[in-house]
Amino acid sequence: MCKKLFCTVVILILVVFMAIPVMAHPVDSLEDKSSQSSGNTDVKNLDKEQEFKARFEAELLAIIENKDIKETEQFLVSFTRYVSSDIVSKKLYNVSGCTKEESISVILSRYNEDKGIYEQFLNIEGENRWDIGISGFFTKSFELKKGKNKFKIIIYKKPVFDSLKEKENLAGINGEVSISDTQGTISVGATEDKNNIDVLKDLSSQNDEIFLEEGKNLQIQYFTVVFLDESDKDKLLNSVTKIEDVFKSNIVDTDINGKRFQFK
Amino acid sequence: MLSFNREKVKSAVLIVLVLSSIIQVGILWDYQSHRFPFNFISKVFSSQSNNDKTDIVEIARKDIFSPYRITISNGNRTHWVIGKDDYIYNELWDEACGYLEKVLTSGEGHSVNMNTWIDLTVKKSIMIEFKTGIKTGLLKWFLDITGSSSDYFDSIQKIFILPYEDINNNNTVYIYSSKGLYRYIVPFNKKGMLKSGYTKTINNLEYNGNIVQYNTFKEIDPNNVISKKLQLSISPDILCVAEGIKYYKYPSAIYYDNRKTADIEEIARVILGNEKESFDRYIENNAVVFKNINNTYRLYNDGLLEYKYIPGVDDQEKSDIGSAFEKAYIFISRIKKGYIDPETDLYLKQVKDENQGYYEFIFDYKLGDLPVYINFQDKSGDKEPVKSAVSIKANGKRIIECRWYLASIEKSRTQSEYNIYFEDMLNEMSKKYGKQSFDNIEVKDITMAYLLNGGYDSKGIPPVWIIERSDGEYYFLQLAKKNSAVQQKDE
């Protein structure tokens, strides 16, 4: 009797153990399918992001080059020492500003007389575009060329795709954020960022949408700096010059963007 | 014959008694200092003491009397901080001392609106600053000015020299004092720099691309946009690096206890000098204690030295600040010689004179051109926190109390490059403390320094930013190393 019972138990144990991998197999395949689908979604997302970035960059480039785009109020960034026209005798020129907003980027561009467009221009740190840090303050210097330098500063609130990515990275470090797109939802931290989701949906559905709007999330500022080197200074100081001639000369142009000069 | 000898002996005994009574009175006059009365006798009879005093003033002037910072401005948004090793440093400091002497001995200067001082910092000028206002009495002691002289201001914190302001070939000196801003138009120092000398100095600095160029905060934010928008109030004369060199090489600070021996007799020799025989000595709670009726010295294992004059300051005269400083300096120089490495400088940070019985002199260490901040909290809670290197209370007659964190500080052999840009510093500070920490606070000074706060690293202590509030408290942040910044970018 004992032998029979023992054999039955052994057989049962064997059956159960053999059944486990068999039962496990379909689950594995399910997971594979799920991860495959998630991978596909990631690839789709990546494509979307790439496409989004490309469209955004194209729009930004158009804004940078456009010499007719209107100047806005200083609603995103307030400049600490802003003069629309300036005459200096120092080769390095400094622009400083501050903001209370987050995710703000700044682009510096200079007018190319030959091409008739503005072009991105490097500051002394080798950047033509920078994000304003957590303090909300920035100060950047750049080299002037002799004579008249016409600049345009483009300040914009970084688009949602970038912001989300940033939040994802930031929270990823803290282990607070989970982003799952399989169910068509995005959750950031404990609460859903509804606005972001809406904008993202809009982006995916409307390819022709304009992302940056002057006065809304785009600030434009023009300024002109005349750099006089030592020879110009000597010329002004040591020669007899009529005030009328000074204003007519190339050194000091009174009609820069229709604005009055401020002598320093 | 016999009677004659007796009379002679009587006279001799009488003379001895009279002399000994004078000596006894002398000892009492010298506040029971437990030593032979030679000091007292020498004070009475010899002219040696005057020479000694002159020597002490000379040594103290070289050793302690130095500015916190010398800055040159070219009047075109560029400022340079002149380091102690720069060839021009001593020349400029001598210039300043020369003009200070003229100011302190001349009549009253022309009072100028106090709010205009900030405009002086952006003009073509030389600015000499003390960390806090130094009492004019002490300045006179340092400069050996005797007799009647002006007492228009209680203390002086900044001296501005503007050689280009006066059109009649005079120099213009502004004094930023406790009572306001004063302008003095004085002839150029006879043996000093002329206008051409200043021009040459500024030109040399302009052509030297290896010196850090600073802006004042006033130049960066002339319209107070930042304080309005970010609720962050920064003093307009704070120096900021916003252009030019971004990374600059600094050594780390290595600090160590220079007490080469634990031999109690050797410690007594350094701390007590000639008086060591009159003190009892014993060990108590991690400290070597030297004690007699009136004085207690305690030297703790962690390097903290405490001295107390037990009777306190009752019925003591405060006396003039020069005499009090002299007492303090003699005390300091004796111990510094024994326990502090010569590379470690001490500078006078603050003088407090609120107490009726004594002055309090506060000194801090300086390593090269960077100040050393100290912040030690005793874990056991037995001792008060140590916030400065030396705090010494003294009057014209004696030292009342002293707390001194004995540490020898020297530069490490290797140097690292650190990010010195103002913008990056503010960002890192906001990350560390949170942006809200700076809401509605007044930043009095932002400076690079070394901070000793208990942690010891064999590789040395790297430089930090010190953001000092107007109430004296400060935030600190380690300067970002160049390599680590690159690594972070790569990551």
mmCIF file of C-alpha atoms in Angstrom, chain A residues 97-200:
data_model
loop_
_atom_site.group_PDB
_atom_site.id
_atom_site.type_symbol
_atom_site.label_atom_id
_atom_site.label_comp_id
_atom_site.label_asym_id
_atom_site.label_seq_id
_atom_site.Cartn_x
_atom_site.Cartn_y
_atom_site.Cartn_z
ATOM 1 C CA GLY A 97 18.911 88.659 -18.149
ATOM 2 C CA CYS A 98 16.644 86.860 -15.780
ATOM 3 C CA THR A 99 13.350 85.023 -15.860
ATOM 4 C CA LYS A 100 10.889 83.413 -13.518
ATOM 5 C CA GLU A 101 9.778 80.949 -16.184
ATOM 6 C CA GLU A 102 11.230 77.465 -16.571
ATOM 7 C CA SER A 103 12.497 75.728 -19.717
ATOM 8 C CA ILE A 104 13.591 78.896 -21.454
ATOM 9 C CA SER A 105 16.166 78.846 -24.238
ATOM 10 C CA VAL A 106 18.037 81.768 -25.751
ATOM 11 C CA ILE A 107 19.558 82.066 -29.215
ATOM 12 C CA LEU A 108 21.981 84.788 -30.193
ATOM 13 C CA SER A 109 22.123 85.807 -33.835
ATOM 14 C CA ARG A 110 23.996 88.493 -35.752
ATOM 15 C CA TYR A 111 23.015 90.176 -39.002
ATOM 16 C CA ASN A 112 25.008 89.157 -42.042
ATOM 17 C CA GLU A 113 25.071 92.209 -44.317
ATOM 18 C CA ASP A 114 26.096 90.199 -47.400
ATOM 19 C CA LYS A 115 23.377 87.593 -47.126
ATOM 20 C CA GLY A 116 20.755 89.943 -45.718
ATOM 21 C CA ILE A 117 19.776 87.492 -42.991
ATOM 22 C CA TYR A 118 20.517 86.900 -39.315
ATOM 23 C CA GLU A 119 22.800 83.986 -38.473
ATOM 24 C CA GLN A 120 23.428 82.152 -35.224
ATOM 25 C CA PHE A 121 26.406 83.633 -33.441
ATOM 26 C CA LEU A 122 28.758 82.048 -30.914
ATOM 27 C CA ASN A 123 29.366 83.533 -27.510
ATOM 28 C CA ILE A 124 32.818 83.241 -25.907
ATOM 29 C CA GLU A 125 31.874 79.876 -24.416
ATOM 30 C CA GLY A 126 31.322 78.547 -27.935
ATOM 31 C CA GLU A 127 27.511 78.375 -27.678
ATOM 32 C CA ASN A 128 24.995 80.075 -29.923
ATOM 33 C CA ARG A 129 22.069 78.670 -27.959
ATOM 34 C CA TRP A 130 21.739 78.117 -24.233
ATOM 35 C CA ASP A 131 19.156 77.109 -21.683
ATOM 36 C CA ILE A 132 18.599 79.381 -18.725
ATOM 37 C CA GLY A 133 19.580 77.507 -15.583
ATOM 38 C CA ILE A 134 17.633 76.870 -12.417
ATOM 39 C CA SER A 135 18.590 80.235 -10.896
ATOM 40 C CA GLY A 136 16.712 82.000 -13.680
ATOM 41 C CA PHE A 137 19.709 84.213 -14.385
ATOM 42 C CA PHE A 138 22.126 84.247 -17.285
ATOM 43 C CA THR A 139 25.016 86.405 -18.360
ATOM 44 C CA LYS A 140 26.827 85.778 -21.634
ATOM 45 C CA SER A 141 29.625 87.583 -23.398
ATOM 46 C CA PHE A 142 30.543 87.641 -27.032
ATOM 47 C CA GLU A 143 33.143 89.307 -29.200
ATOM 48 C CA LEU A 144 32.235 92.256 -31.351
ATOM 49 C CA LYS A 145 33.628 92.988 -34.761
ATOM 50 C CA LYS A 146 34.822 96.511 -35.477
ATOM 51 C CA GLY A 147 32.056 98.903 -36.452
ATOM 52 C CA LYS A 148 28.367 98.163 -36.382
ATOM 53 C CA ASN A 149 27.073 94.858 -35.010
ATOM 54 C CA LYS A 150 23.365 94.174 -35.378
ATOM 55 C CA PHE A 151 22.062 91.445 -33.102
ATOM 56 C CA LYS A 152 18.799 89.644 -32.609
ATOM 57 C CA ILE A 153 18.074 87.577 -29.550
ATOM 58 C CA ILE A 154 15.445 84.871 -29.818
ATOM 59 C CA ILE A 155 14.024 83.644 -26.545
ATOM 60 C CA TYR A 156 11.489 80.850 -26.483
ATOM 61 C CA LYS A 157 9.819 78.486 -24.120
ATOM 62 C CA LYS A 158 11.062 75.046 -24.982
ATOM 63 C CA PRO A 159 8.389 72.915 -26.636
ATOM 64 C CA VAL A 160 6.542 70.207 -24.807
ATOM 65 C CA PHE A 161 8.353 67.268 -26.287
ATOM 66 C CA ASP A 162 11.633 68.559 -24.891
ATOM 67 C CA SER A 163 10.065 69.465 -21.584
ATOM 68 C CA LEU A 164 8.592 66.020 -21.148
ATOM 69 C CA LYS A 165 11.855 64.393 -21.978
ATOM 70 C CA GLU A 166 13.585 66.587 -19.456
ATOM 71 C CA LYS A 167 11.068 65.802 -16.776
ATOM 72 C CA GLU A 168 11.405 62.123 -17.613
ATOM 73 C CA ASN A 169 15.167 62.304 -17.224
ATOM 74 C CA LEU A 170 15.004 64.379 -14.098
ATOM 75 C CA ALA A 171 12.407 62.241 -12.401
ATOM 76 C CA GLY A 172 14.073 59.087 -13.665
ATOM 77 C CA ILE A 173 16.943 59.938 -11.374
ATOM 78 C CA ASN A 174 14.586 60.292 -8.443
ATOM 79 C CA GLY A 175 12.592 57.234 -9.486
ATOM 80 C CA GLU A 176 9.330 59.169 -9.480
ATOM 81 C CA VAL A 177 8.215 59.172 -13.074
ATOM 82 C CA SER A 178 6.813 56.417 -15.175
ATOM 83 C CA ILE A 179 5.989 56.970 -18.784
ATOM 84 C CA SER A 180 4.030 54.250 -20.504
ATOM 85 C CA ASP A 181 2.585 54.874 -23.873
ATOM 86 C CA THR A 182 1.094 51.436 -24.460
ATOM 87 C CA GLN A 183 -2.294 52.462 -23.179
ATOM 88 C CA GLY A 184 -2.081 55.913 -24.707
ATOM 89 C CA THR A 185 -1.478 57.657 -21.371
ATOM 90 C CA ILE A 186 1.423 59.633 -20.010
ATOM 91 C CA SER A 187 1.870 59.996 -16.319
ATOM 92 C CA VAL A 188 4.427 62.203 -14.710
ATOM 93 C CA GLY A 189 4.930 61.481 -11.046
ATOM 94 C CA ALA A 190 1.707 60.836 -9.233
ATOM 95 C CA THR A 191 -0.450 63.217 -11.241
ATOM 96 C CA GLU A 192 -1.124 63.415 -14.915
ATOM 97 C CA ASP A 193 0.147 66.507 -16.703
ATOM 98 C CA LYS A 194 -3.036 66.973 -18.662
ATOM 99 C CA ASN A 195 -1.880 70.018 -20.560
ATOM 100 C CA ASN A 196 1.215 68.257 -21.795
ATOM 101 C CA ILE A 197 -0.777 65.287 -22.988
ATOM 102 C CA ASP A 198 -3.161 67.514 -24.860
ATOM 103 C CA VAL A 199 -0.356 69.366 -26.559
ATOM 104 C CA LEU A 200 1.384 66.134 -27.444
#
